[in-house]
Amino acid sequence: MTRSLWIKQPLAMHTNTCADSEGGLVIDTDQGVIREVVARGALPSTPCDAVFDARQHVVLPGLINTHHHFYQTLTRALPAALNKPLFPWLQTLYPIWASLDENMLFSATELALSELLLSGCTTAADHHYVFPDQLTQAIDIQMDAAESTGMRVTLTRGSMSLGAADGGLPPQSVVQQESQILDDSLRLIKRFHDPAVGSKRQVALAPCSPFSVTSELMSESAKLAAEYTIRLHTHLAETLDEEAFCLKRFGMRTVDYLEHVGWLSEQTWLAHGIHFNQDEIQRLGAAGTGICHCPSSNMMLASGICPVLDLEQAGAPVGLGVDGSASNDCSNLITEARQAMYLQRLKYGAEAVSHLDALRWVTQGSASLLGRQDLGVLTEGMQADLALFRLDELRFSGSHDPLAALLLCGAHRADRVMVAGKWLVEEGRLIHKDEARLRREHQQQAECLVNKL
Ligand SMILES: [Zn+2]
């Protein structure tokens, strides 16, 4: 028998559609999908098995994070890396990250995902590109940790193949051979990638950045991704240092390079995407290449501001990512939507960007970056991934528009979160994990990593 749950008459709801949804949503909790959107004053078309009174809740599609480095939660606020721009910041951290091991990565993945979940995130992508000898099974470890949270993930097989000895930025200790990277990429696609509607685990390929991988690896990754219909991800146009590197090493700008290695397509989403000229923005839009805007990281490293509205207007989908967590240093996605709204206002003006834009980027926009047509919109047949927030803290008192209040007053913790029709957070707490245990184990692993140097 199908079980159904009516999320009844929410205080407010953002669906990314124009439909009247004031009566709430009916969830098919067996199938994990939305069965019906209920209009104002209406009742569900058939009686429901259970009712959740949502009069105190603002309901959003589950938030989707499209760029992160979970392992970096172990090196947050590290004194040696403070107050530096991207290249020196990376050069300080690479030797520390070279000691990363399996227990550390499991703990970091579990913690980062739990932190995201508590902020209303239901689907997350991670970009893991550090594979020292003791951690060649990094993505397998992350898949295990992700499964234990109940969330949906797109884990990218990152890579670095261009070490300092060959003109790249990272030390040799953290780069791998191209053949090893490609073999492992293929193995992971076959073992883990599930392309089905409602999938909870997907794999994408993610050579780290122009300054840490060879052109050959970029091209070969694109071929492999095309063969298996897998998405491609990398950092691009994050800083002017990177642009200078591309001009010097490849004799071309970043988007020319992207096209040269076969990546300028709708299968690709890029982290940051800051330093584009108008012609490049038009080409990215025409190709349908996605951009993940990471406002906190861009402010922290003073990298610049992503031209989000120009990109969207040109046809490039835009989503959000917390990045980090050594360049953010937190994994809170609802506060990242607030940062995006404000940073984009600084670029485009107060009238050009609203809280509704930021909510669209962090849900529907992010879903398109990951190629997920089953997520990010609350309508019949979509996956039942929801983030519910209450407005009963002091910070919301006196507010008049619940959706605007969520971002303007600074919501930071969801009261309830549902993935595939199942609650994973209730009353602001993880149902399946003990926060104190997570924090204790993760702190221990973080100290272990930093003390190894
Ligand atoms: Zn990044």
CSV table of C-alpha atoms in Angstrom, one decimal, residues 176-374:
chain,number,residue,atom,x,y,z
A,176,GLN,CA,49.4,10.9,-10.1
A,177,GLN,CA,50.2,9.4,-13.5
A,178,GLU,CA,47.6,10.0,-16.2
A,179,SER,CA,47.1,6.3,-16.9
A,180,GLN,CA,46.5,5.7,-13.2
A,181,ILE,CA,43.9,8.5,-13.0
A,182,LEU,CA,42.1,7.4,-16.1
A,183,ASP,CA,42.0,3.7,-15.0
A,184,ASP,CA,40.6,4.7,-11.7
A,185,SER,CA,38.0,7.0,-13.3
A,186,LEU,CA,36.7,4.2,-15.4
A,187,ARG,CA,36.6,1.8,-12.4
A,188,LEU,CA,34.6,4.3,-10.4
A,189,ILE,CA,32.1,5.0,-13.2
A,190,LYS,CA,31.5,1.3,-13.5
A,191,ARG,CA,31.3,0.7,-9.8
A,192,PHE,CA,29.2,3.7,-8.6
A,193,HIS,CA,27.6,5.8,-11.3
A,194,ASP,CA,23.8,5.4,-11.2
A,195,PRO,CA,22.1,7.5,-13.9
A,196,ALA,CA,18.5,6.6,-13.0
A,197,VAL,CA,15.8,9.1,-12.0
A,198,GLY,CA,16.0,9.4,-8.2
A,199,SER,CA,19.7,8.3,-8.1
A,200,LYS,CA,21.5,8.8,-4.9
A,201,ARG,CA,25.0,8.4,-6.2
A,202,GLN,CA,26.6,9.7,-9.3
A,203,VAL,CA,30.2,10.1,-10.5
A,204,ALA,CA,31.7,12.9,-12.6
A,205,LEU,CA,35.3,13.5,-13.8
A,206,ALA,CA,37.1,16.5,-12.4
A,207,PRO,CA,40.8,17.2,-13.3
A,208,CYS,CA,41.5,19.9,-10.7
A,209,SER,CA,42.5,23.1,-12.6
A,210,PRO,CA,44.6,24.3,-15.6
A,211,PHE,CA,47.6,24.8,-13.4
A,212,SER,CA,47.6,21.3,-11.9
A,213,VAL,CA,46.7,18.9,-14.8
A,214,THR,CA,48.1,18.4,-18.3
A,215,SER,CA,46.1,19.2,-21.4
A,216,GLU,CA,46.2,15.5,-22.3
A,217,LEU,CA,44.4,14.5,-19.1
A,218,MET,CA,41.8,17.2,-19.8
A,219,SER,CA,41.2,15.8,-23.3
A,220,GLU,CA,41.2,12.1,-22.3
A,221,SER,CA,38.8,12.8,-19.4
A,222,ALA,CA,36.4,14.5,-21.8
A,223,LYS,CA,36.5,11.5,-24.1
A,224,LEU,CA,35.8,9.1,-21.2
A,225,ALA,CA,33.0,11.3,-20.0
A,226,ALA,CA,31.4,11.4,-23.4
A,227,GLU,CA,31.6,7.6,-23.8
A,228,TYR,CA,29.8,7.0,-20.5
A,229,THR,CA,27.6,10.1,-20.5
A,230,ILE,CA,29.3,11.4,-17.4
A,231,ARG,CA,29.6,15.1,-16.4
A,232,LEU,CA,32.8,17.1,-16.3
A,233,HIS,CA,33.8,19.5,-13.6
A,234,THR,CA,36.9,21.7,-12.9
A,235,HIS,CA,38.0,25.0,-11.4
A,236,LEU,CA,38.1,27.7,-14.1
A,237,ALA,CA,38.7,31.5,-14.3
A,238,GLU,CA,39.0,31.8,-10.5
A,239,THR,CA,41.9,34.2,-10.4
A,240,LEU,CA,44.0,36.5,-12.6
A,241,ASP,CA,47.0,34.4,-11.6
A,242,GLU,CA,45.3,31.4,-13.3
A,243,GLU,CA,44.6,33.5,-16.4
A,244,ALA,CA,48.3,34.5,-16.6
A,245,PHE,CA,49.3,30.9,-16.1
A,246,CYS,CA,47.1,29.8,-19.1
A,247,LEU,CA,48.4,32.6,-21.3
A,248,LYS,CA,52.0,31.7,-20.5
A,249,ARG,CA,51.8,27.9,-20.6
A,250,PHE,CA,49.2,27.3,-23.3
A,251,GLY,CA,49.2,30.6,-25.1
A,252,MET,CA,45.5,31.1,-24.7
A,253,ARG,CA,42.9,32.4,-22.3
A,254,THR,CA,40.9,30.0,-20.0
A,255,VAL,CA,37.8,29.6,-22.2
A,256,ASP,CA,39.9,29.0,-25.3
A,257,TYR,CA,41.7,26.4,-23.4
A,258,LEU,CA,38.5,24.8,-22.3
A,259,GLU,CA,37.3,24.6,-25.9
A,260,HIS,CA,40.8,23.4,-27.0
A,261,VAL,CA,40.6,20.4,-24.7
A,262,GLY,CA,37.0,19.5,-25.6
A,263,TRP,CA,35.2,20.8,-22.5
A,264,LEU,CA,33.1,23.6,-23.8
A,265,SER,CA,29.7,21.8,-23.6
A,266,GLU,CA,26.6,21.3,-21.6
A,267,GLN,CA,28.1,18.3,-19.9
A,268,THR,CA,30.5,20.6,-18.1
A,269,TRP,CA,30.1,22.7,-15.0
A,270,LEU,CA,32.8,25.0,-13.7
A,271,ALA,CA,33.6,26.2,-10.2
A,272,HIS,CA,34.0,30.0,-9.8
A,273,GLY,CA,33.9,31.4,-13.4
A,274,ILE,CA,34.9,34.9,-12.5
A,275,HIS,CA,37.3,36.3,-15.0
A,276,PHE,CA,35.4,36.0,-18.3
A,277,ASN,CA,35.1,38.7,-21.0
A,278,GLN,CA,31.8,39.3,-22.8
A,279,ASP,CA,32.7,37.2,-25.7
A,280,GLU,CA,33.6,34.3,-23.4
A,281,ILE,CA,30.3,34.7,-21.5
A,282,GLN,CA,28.4,34.4,-24.8
A,283,ARG,CA,30.3,31.3,-25.8
A,284,LEU,CA,29.8,29.6,-22.4
A,285,GLY,CA,26.0,30.5,-22.7
A,286,ALA,CA,25.7,29.1,-26.2
A,287,ALA,CA,27.4,25.9,-25.1
A,288,GLY,CA,25.2,25.6,-22.0
A,289,THR,CA,28.2,25.2,-19.8
A,290,GLY,CA,27.2,25.5,-16.1
A,291,ILE,CA,28.8,27.8,-13.5
A,292,CYS,CA,29.0,27.2,-9.8
A,293,HIS,CA,29.1,30.5,-8.0
A,294,CYS,CA,31.1,30.3,-4.7
A,295,PRO,CA,30.7,33.7,-3.1
A,296,SER,CA,32.2,33.1,0.3
A,297,SER,CA,35.4,31.5,-1.1
A,298,ASN,CA,35.7,34.3,-3.7
A,299,MET,CA,35.5,36.9,-1.0
A,300,MET,CA,37.8,35.0,1.4
A,301,LEU,CA,40.6,34.7,-1.2
A,302,ALA,CA,39.7,38.0,-2.8
A,303,SER,CA,39.4,36.3,-6.2
A,304,GLY,CA,36.7,38.6,-7.8
A,305,ILE,CA,33.0,38.4,-8.4
A,306,CYS,CA,31.3,35.9,-10.8
A,307,PRO,CA,29.2,37.7,-13.5
A,308,VAL,CA,26.1,35.6,-12.6
A,309,LEU,CA,23.4,37.7,-14.3
A,310,ASP,CA,25.4,38.0,-17.6
A,311,LEU,CA,26.0,34.3,-17.6
A,312,GLU,CA,22.4,33.4,-17.0
A,313,GLN,CA,21.2,35.8,-19.7
A,314,ALA,CA,23.7,34.3,-22.1
A,315,GLY,CA,22.1,30.8,-21.4
A,316,ALA,CA,24.6,29.4,-18.9
A,317,PRO,CA,22.9,27.7,-15.9
A,318,VAL,CA,24.2,29.0,-12.6
A,319,GLY,CA,24.2,27.2,-9.3
A,320,LEU,CA,25.8,27.7,-5.9
A,321,GLY,CA,28.6,26.0,-3.9
A,322,VAL,CA,30.1,26.6,-0.5
A,323,ASP,CA,33.5,25.5,-1.8
A,324,GLY,CA,36.1,24.9,0.9
A,325,SER,CA,36.2,24.2,3.5
A,326,ALA,CA,39.5,25.8,3.9
A,327,SER,CA,38.5,28.7,1.7
A,328,ASN,CA,35.0,29.3,3.2
A,329,ASP,CA,35.5,27.8,6.0
A,330,CYS,CA,32.0,26.6,6.6
A,331,SER,CA,29.6,24.2,4.8
A,332,ASN,CA,26.4,26.1,5.3
A,333,LEU,CA,24.4,26.3,2.1
A,334,ILE,CA,21.5,28.5,3.2
A,335,THR,CA,23.9,31.2,4.4
A,336,GLU,CA,25.8,30.8,1.1
A,337,ALA,CA,22.6,31.7,-0.7
A,338,ARG,CA,22.5,34.9,1.4
A,339,GLN,CA,26.1,35.6,0.5
A,340,ALA,CA,25.3,35.1,-3.2
A,341,MET,CA,22.4,37.5,-3.1
A,342,TYR,CA,24.5,40.2,-1.4
A,343,LEU,CA,27.6,39.8,-3.5
A,344,GLN,CA,25.7,39.8,-6.7
A,345,ARG,CA,23.8,43.0,-5.5
A,346,LEU,CA,27.2,44.6,-5.1
A,347,LYS,CA,28.0,43.9,-8.7
A,348,TYR,CA,24.6,44.5,-10.3
A,349,GLY,CA,22.6,46.8,-7.9
A,350,ALA,CA,19.9,46.3,-5.3
A,351,GLU,CA,17.0,46.1,-7.8
A,352,ALA,CA,18.6,43.5,-10.0
A,353,VAL,CA,19.0,40.7,-7.5
A,354,SER,CA,16.3,39.4,-5.1
A,355,HIS,CA,16.1,36.6,-2.5
A,356,LEU,CA,14.1,34.7,-5.1
A,357,ASP,CA,17.0,34.7,-7.5
A,358,ALA,CA,19.3,33.3,-4.8
A,359,LEU,CA,16.8,30.6,-3.9
A,360,ARG,CA,16.5,29.7,-7.6
A,361,TRP,CA,20.3,29.4,-7.9
A,362,VAL,CA,20.7,27.1,-4.9
A,363,THR,CA,17.9,24.8,-6.0
A,364,GLN,CA,16.9,24.6,-9.6
A,365,GLY,CA,20.1,26.2,-10.9
A,366,SER,CA,22.3,23.8,-9.0
A,367,ALA,CA,20.2,20.8,-10.1
A,368,SER,CA,20.9,21.7,-13.8
A,369,LEU,CA,24.6,21.9,-13.1
A,370,LEU,CA,24.5,18.3,-12.0
A,371,GLY,CA,22.2,17.3,-14.9
A,372,ARG,CA,19.4,16.4,-12.5
A,373,GLN,CA,16.0,17.0,-14.0
A,374,ASP,CA,14.3,15.2,-11.1
